[in-house]
Amino acid sequence: MAQRRILSQQRAALEDAWARWLTRGAEGTPAGDDAPPRGEVERSWQRSLRTVDPARDCAPSAGDIDARWADSALRAPVTELTGELRTIADDADFVAAVTDETGTILWSCGGRVMRRRAERVNFAPGGQWDEPHMSTNALSLALRTDQPHIVFSAEHLVAALHGWVCYCAPIRAADGRQLGVLDLSTTWDRSHPLAISTVRTLATAIESKLQTRSAMASGVALRCLGTGSLTRDGAPVRLRPRHLEILVLLALDPEGYSHERLHFAIYGDRPVGASTLKSEMSYLQRATGGDITNRVYRLVSPISCDAVDVAAALAAGDTATAVRLYRGPLLPGSETPGILGWRQFLEVGVRTAVLSSGEAEFALRYGRYAPDDIEVHEHALRLLPKHDARRAVAAARSHHALRD
């Protein structure tokens, strides 16, 4: 109770300072004996008052950021740490968020109650939280100064954020470039001095995973959900469908394949000689720069692969990331036994996660790639509020599926 009383007094003092500053300080009138906001906060207020209305109710949206998240260097390490981030957010009533270098949120997680509160101010994927868009907050200060920051209650210029406290730390690449920030936010009455240490530790963990991946990275990126393509250092690598199938199987099973096991995964019971697979593997090794071992067929170094990331998100219980990255069936059109098995695994995994969730957005996103799945469309309709305009999309999909 004593801690809450102290926080309440601190919040009241900041509210008074905020109100006085808006009526006098913003006009350049001396504040007299009134305590001004701390220096870095006041400087941020002064910079952003030209572009941000303190009465705005939420952050503007950058729109659909799926592609940006899919291509972000932060996606893989954040996906690996999703379980830890989700546990911290759930246990301490935080909302966790990761932005890119522009301050646009690419990923977030939190308990349902806190996430709903956050969504009201668009503290969610697509929300733009840099200083020109949302003025003073921990994210914008961390982006600007490249240092960790805490912003409490009425230190936010925007009044809609006065009920929040935010803890934020920058995330840097191995070469020192700022890639974005990690933020933990909660309501002002749950403010705790140890939270900033937690966010620093988590940001450091993300950076450590970035450095490890950078040291091992082969520069190869494989896209196989809803499509099939391979790039090396950004340049397309032309592969026949069979070679893409083999590469996808190796990416999804890092332990590798014996010759016999891979032969069956590719050809099934068809009478295909062992030399055929050896020939295919020789070609694939040349095309990938020798990144495949021989005795056991295994990738020498990990490659970026959308299907691998979806499988990792499912394993971590991160439905939001799994749905965001899922872009359709694994190598559509392939009838290779191993691909068919993994295709079913991913489809069933994502679909089950969607139907187990109370988030209508997940059903709507997944529904794009499951046009004939009546149950998914009906699930979206059950979850969407009566006056939500997106009901039209779910209803149209359901009607189309029923007609077919």
XYZ file of C-alpha atoms in Angstrom:
404
model
C 0.000 0.000 0.000
C 2.882 2.377 0.809
C 4.409 1.799 -2.634
C 1.110 2.510 -4.363
C 0.702 5.701 -2.323
C 4.167 6.861 -3.376
C 3.415 6.083 -7.021
C 0.066 7.866 -6.784
C 1.743 10.980 -5.376
C 4.395 10.847 -8.075
C 1.752 10.510 -10.751
C -0.266 13.448 -9.357
C 2.843 15.657 -9.314
C 3.627 14.747 -12.914
C 0.042 15.434 -13.993
C 0.310 18.903 -12.447
C 3.659 19.546 -14.145
C 2.266 18.328 -17.477
C -0.807 20.584 -17.241
C 1.287 23.618 -16.253
C 3.781 23.008 -19.021
C 1.087 22.773 -21.682
C -0.410 26.095 -20.595
C 2.836 27.961 -19.911
C 6.011 26.053 -20.724
C 4.957 25.223 -24.261
C 4.516 28.939 -24.912
C 7.951 29.742 -23.504
C 6.579 31.389 -20.351
C 8.906 30.886 -17.355
C 7.664 28.203 -14.999
C 8.596 30.118 -11.843
C 8.875 27.886 -8.809
C 6.926 25.052 -10.441
C 8.938 21.847 -10.870
C 9.382 21.232 -14.611
C 9.537 17.762 -16.147
C 13.041 16.269 -16.224
C 15.277 17.635 -18.943
C 15.197 14.857 -21.544
C 11.415 14.594 -21.193
C 10.867 18.330 -21.587
C 13.183 18.481 -24.609
C 11.218 15.646 -26.188
C 7.943 17.463 -25.478
C 9.297 20.605 -27.126
C 10.496 18.740 -30.219
C 7.306 16.801 -30.782
C 4.593 19.287 -29.863
C 4.768 20.594 -33.426
C 3.660 17.243 -34.845
C 1.781 15.463 -32.045
C -1.492 16.545 -30.467
C -1.396 15.680 -26.727
C -5.086 14.800 -27.031
C -4.615 12.112 -29.663
C -6.079 8.801 -28.549
C -3.801 6.230 -30.185
C -0.701 5.705 -32.305
C -1.067 5.885 -36.085
C -0.788 2.636 -37.988
C 1.798 1.693 -40.587
C -0.645 -0.867 -41.984
C 0.137 -4.526 -42.625
C 3.687 -5.168 -41.419
C 3.791 -8.933 -42.079
C 6.435 -8.601 -44.793
C 8.593 -6.316 -42.649
C 8.498 -8.764 -39.752
C 9.186 -11.720 -42.041
C 12.331 -9.989 -43.347
C 13.455 -8.541 -40.001
C 16.742 -9.712 -38.504
C 14.972 -9.600 -35.129
C 12.340 -12.183 -36.021
C 14.448 -15.304 -35.451
C 15.964 -14.354 -32.052
C 12.650 -12.986 -30.784
C 10.907 -16.192 -31.861
C 13.509 -18.210 -29.919
C 12.840 -16.106 -26.813
C 9.061 -15.979 -27.181
C 8.445 -18.428 -24.340
C 10.514 -16.361 -21.905
C 8.981 -13.071 -23.054
C 5.469 -14.467 -22.793
C 6.086 -15.835 -19.287
C 7.413 -12.488 -18.059
C 4.544 -10.595 -19.671
C 1.895 -12.929 -18.260
C 3.361 -13.209 -14.758
C 3.951 -9.477 -14.257
C 1.015 -8.080 -16.274
C 3.231 -6.534 -18.938
C 2.801 -6.107 -22.652
C 6.072 -6.839 -24.461
C 6.782 -5.278 -27.845
C 9.609 -5.240 -30.384
C 9.982 -2.443 -32.945
C 12.132 -1.876 -35.992
C 14.575 1.018 -36.255
C 11.743 3.411 -37.190
C 9.743 2.727 -34.015
C 7.061 0.665 -35.759
C 5.959 -2.281 -33.621
C 6.591 -5.569 -35.430
C 5.686 -8.028 -32.662
C 3.970 -8.001 -29.277
C 2.654 -10.362 -26.623
C 0.865 -10.167 -23.289
C -2.072 -11.435 -21.311
C -5.509 -10.858 -22.780
C -6.517 -8.027 -20.416
C -3.292 -6.060 -20.833
C -3.206 -6.684 -24.563
C -6.728 -5.313 -24.932
C -5.696 -2.162 -23.062
C -2.627 -1.832 -25.246
C -4.628 -2.249 -28.437
C -6.793 0.745 -27.493
C -3.758 2.989 -27.981
C -2.460 0.845 -30.878
C 0.432 -0.514 -28.860
C 0.326 -3.463 -31.223
C 1.953 -4.601 -34.479
C 1.796 -1.764 -36.991
C 1.657 1.007 -34.364
C 4.162 3.827 -34.958
C 5.793 4.877 -31.672
C 8.643 7.125 -32.755
C 8.767 10.703 -31.477
C 7.262 12.421 -34.549
C 4.195 10.156 -34.304
C 3.656 9.583 -30.545
C 5.942 12.122 -28.866
C 7.607 11.164 -25.593
C 7.611 7.508 -24.593
C 10.268 5.009 -23.601
C 10.440 3.598 -27.120
C 11.003 6.951 -28.814
C 13.641 7.993 -26.256
C 15.504 4.677 -26.562
C 15.442 4.993 -30.343
C 16.721 8.556 -30.213
C 19.445 8.130 -27.567
C 20.357 4.459 -28.092
C 20.082 4.031 -24.314
C 17.523 2.334 -21.999
C 14.701 4.563 -20.749
C 11.757 4.610 -18.345
C 8.781 6.886 -18.963
C 6.196 7.029 -16.185
C 2.592 8.266 -16.398
C 2.353 11.975 -17.283
C 5.926 12.062 -18.546
C 4.177 10.957 -21.734
C 3.071 14.043 -23.645
C 0.012 12.190 -24.979
C -2.671 12.149 -22.273
C -3.994 8.729 -23.326
C -0.704 7.233 -22.081
C -0.779 8.722 -18.587
C -2.081 5.438 -17.202
C 1.050 3.597 -18.362
C 4.688 3.104 -17.422
C 7.126 1.916 -20.087
C 10.580 0.334 -19.841
C 12.617 0.126 -23.008
C 16.098 -0.844 -24.225
C 17.659 -0.630 -27.689
C 18.611 -3.736 -29.670
C 21.826 -3.518 -31.699
C 23.247 -5.696 -34.450
C 26.710 -7.233 -34.144
C 28.148 -4.258 -36.052
C 26.548 -1.763 -33.646
C 23.640 -0.713 -35.860
C 20.397 -0.087 -34.013
C 17.784 -2.577 -35.233
C 14.927 -1.521 -32.966
C 13.927 -1.650 -29.309
C 12.379 -4.033 -26.794
C 9.722 -2.537 -24.537
C 7.869 -3.787 -21.469
C 4.820 -1.704 -20.549
C 2.209 -1.927 -17.817
C -0.150 0.302 -15.857
C 1.406 3.032 -13.695
C 0.430 1.359 -10.399
C 2.525 -1.717 -11.257
C 5.703 0.307 -11.711
C 8.757 -1.490 -10.310
C 12.433 -0.434 -10.339
C 13.622 -3.920 -11.345
C 11.666 -3.853 -14.608
C 14.333 -1.806 -16.403
C 16.950 -4.432 -15.471
C 14.682 -7.120 -16.886
C 14.253 -5.355 -20.205
C 18.011 -4.724 -20.457
C 18.708 -8.406 -19.823
C 16.189 -9.489 -22.450
C 17.543 -7.023 -25.025
C 21.048 -8.345 -24.361
C 19.783 -11.909 -24.869
C 18.323 -10.919 -28.243
C 21.611 -9.258 -29.215
C 23.541 -12.369 -28.177
C 21.376 -14.553 -30.396
C 21.812 -12.060 -33.241
C 25.595 -12.289 -32.900
C 25.492 -16.084 -32.852
C 23.316 -16.222 -35.950
C 25.483 -13.612 -37.674
C 28.586 -15.701 -37.050
C 26.909 -18.820 -38.464
C 24.785 -17.233 -41.178
C 25.235 -18.592 -44.673
C 23.392 -15.748 -46.379
C 20.863 -18.269 -47.720
C 17.138 -17.571 -47.391
C 14.503 -20.166 -48.246
C 10.853 -19.240 -48.741
C 8.587 -22.252 -49.076
C 5.160 -21.350 -47.628
C 2.768 -20.611 -50.459
C 5.741 -20.406 -52.823
C 9.207 -21.833 -53.421
C 12.338 -19.715 -53.804
C 15.949 -19.548 -52.664
C 18.228 -16.527 -52.413
C 21.897 -16.202 -51.479
C 23.018 -12.799 -50.213
C 19.832 -11.362 -51.704
C 20.357 -12.780 -55.202
C 17.968 -15.475 -56.485
C 19.337 -19.002 -56.877
C 17.626 -21.044 -59.577
C 16.772 -24.540 -58.418
C 14.594 -27.257 -59.851
C 11.526 -28.185 -57.759
C 13.188 -31.430 -56.627
C 16.163 -29.546 -55.206
C 13.886 -27.125 -53.369
C 12.067 -30.095 -51.840
C 15.318 -31.610 -50.587
C 16.543 -28.299 -49.188
C 13.256 -27.714 -47.350
C 13.422 -31.165 -45.752
C 17.001 -30.564 -44.600
C 16.068 -27.160 -43.179
C 13.136 -28.604 -41.227
C 15.194 -31.459 -39.763
C 18.548 -30.091 -38.527
C 19.622 -33.566 -37.322
C 19.854 -34.591 -40.967
C 18.932 -37.649 -43.038
C 20.611 -40.914 -43.825
C 20.693 -41.729 -47.536
C 17.940 -44.327 -47.114
C 15.675 -42.066 -45.075
C 16.012 -39.134 -47.464
C 15.456 -41.451 -50.436
C 12.132 -42.554 -48.962
C 11.155 -38.977 -48.021
C 11.698 -37.927 -51.638
C 10.614 -40.927 -53.703
C 8.507 -43.025 -51.345
C 8.108 -46.581 -52.637
C 8.870 -45.665 -56.249
C 11.626 -47.795 -57.826
C 14.255 -45.043 -58.066
C 17.940 -45.987 -57.931
C 20.273 -44.737 -55.198
C 22.455 -43.013 -57.787
C 19.590 -40.671 -58.688
C 19.497 -39.147 -55.216
C 23.308 -38.927 -55.122
C 23.206 -36.982 -58.376
C 20.547 -34.635 -57.032
C 22.592 -34.047 -53.865
C 25.776 -33.313 -55.822
C 23.963 -30.658 -57.819
C 22.388 -29.169 -54.687
C 25.755 -29.021 -52.896
C 27.234 -27.052 -55.781
C 24.232 -24.709 -55.894
C 24.403 -23.982 -52.158
C 28.170 -23.587 -51.993
C 28.852 -26.924 -50.326
C 26.662 -26.241 -47.303
C 25.481 -29.886 -47.062
C 27.414 -32.731 -45.432
C 27.788 -36.071 -47.216
C 27.876 -38.961 -44.741
C 24.617 -37.790 -43.209
C 22.772 -35.269 -45.354
C 22.694 -32.235 -43.090
C 22.988 -28.471 -43.504
C 26.417 -27.246 -42.401
C 24.991 -23.941 -41.129
C 21.406 -22.850 -40.486
C 19.546 -20.995 -43.184
C 16.660 -18.586 -42.917
C 13.479 -20.514 -43.667
C 9.885 -19.372 -43.152
C 8.601 -22.904 -42.516
C 11.237 -23.459 -39.817
C 10.212 -20.207 -38.135
C 6.520 -21.175 -38.142
C 7.371 -24.565 -36.624
C 9.461 -22.817 -33.934
C 6.633 -20.394 -33.156
C 4.180 -23.275 -32.764
C 6.600 -25.071 -30.441
C 6.888 -21.902 -28.342
C 3.109 -21.463 -28.167
C 3.420 -18.176 -30.078
C 0.258 -18.263 -32.169
C 0.593 -14.618 -33.201
C 3.967 -15.188 -34.870
C 2.941 -18.522 -36.391
C -0.143 -16.976 -37.994
C 1.757 -13.879 -39.111
C 4.443 -15.923 -40.879
C 2.179 -18.598 -42.352
C 1.645 -17.721 -46.016
C 0.039 -20.877 -47.317
C 0.806 -24.586 -47.824
C 4.374 -25.846 -47.815
C 5.629 -25.987 -51.432
C 2.149 -26.085 -52.994
C 1.913 -28.644 -55.756
C 4.633 -30.913 -54.380
C 3.614 -34.556 -53.941
C 6.868 -35.645 -52.325
C 6.083 -37.824 -49.258
C 8.325 -35.883 -46.881
C 6.891 -32.541 -47.990
C 3.333 -33.852 -47.679
C 4.023 -34.863 -44.082
C 5.497 -31.503 -43.111
C 2.758 -29.648 -44.996
C 0.105 -31.423 -42.947
C 2.057 -30.836 -39.725
C 2.234 -27.069 -40.289
C -1.365 -26.744 -41.519
C -2.791 -28.726 -38.604
C -0.555 -26.931 -36.110
C -1.470 -23.417 -37.217
C -5.151 -24.282 -37.682
C -5.411 -25.858 -34.226
C -3.701 -22.855 -32.638
C -6.110 -20.504 -34.423
C -9.215 -22.440 -33.363
C -7.932 -22.646 -29.772
C -7.411 -18.897 -29.602
C -9.914 -16.249 -28.643
C -8.363 -13.783 -31.105
C -10.537 -13.069 -34.131
C -7.550 -11.548 -35.931
C -5.812 -14.931 -36.006
C -8.810 -16.588 -37.661
C -9.069 -13.765 -40.200
C -5.374 -13.972 -41.103
C -5.332 -17.747 -41.385
C -8.605 -17.659 -43.327
C -6.813 -15.977 -46.240
C -4.946 -19.217 -46.870
C -7.790 -21.603 -46.021
C -10.660 -20.396 -48.236
C -12.586 -23.667 -47.931
C -12.260 -24.026 -44.152
C -15.793 -23.273 -42.948
C -14.919 -23.905 -39.300
C -12.216 -21.223 -39.316
C -14.499 -18.626 -40.919
C -17.324 -19.439 -38.490
C -14.840 -19.156 -35.613
C -13.933 -15.651 -36.784
C -17.618 -14.689 -36.939
C -18.219 -15.939 -33.390
C -15.334 -13.874 -32.045
C -15.896 -10.622 -33.937
C -18.071 -7.982 -32.236
C -21.491 -7.444 -33.780
C -20.615 -4.101 -35.378
C -17.060 -4.974 -36.475
C -16.703 -4.235 -40.192
C -14.445 -7.276 -40.622
C -17.463 -9.537 -40.140
C -18.208 -8.900 -43.816
C -14.952 -10.601 -44.818
C -15.538 -13.601 -42.554
C -19.151 -13.926 -43.714
C -18.156 -13.766 -47.387
C -15.507 -16.439 -46.887
C -17.945 -18.676 -45.041
C -20.563 -18.244 -47.761
C -18.009 -19.046 -50.464
C -16.838 -22.165 -48.625
C -20.414 -23.387 -48.145
C -21.193 -22.932 -51.853
C -18.196 -25.020 -52.817
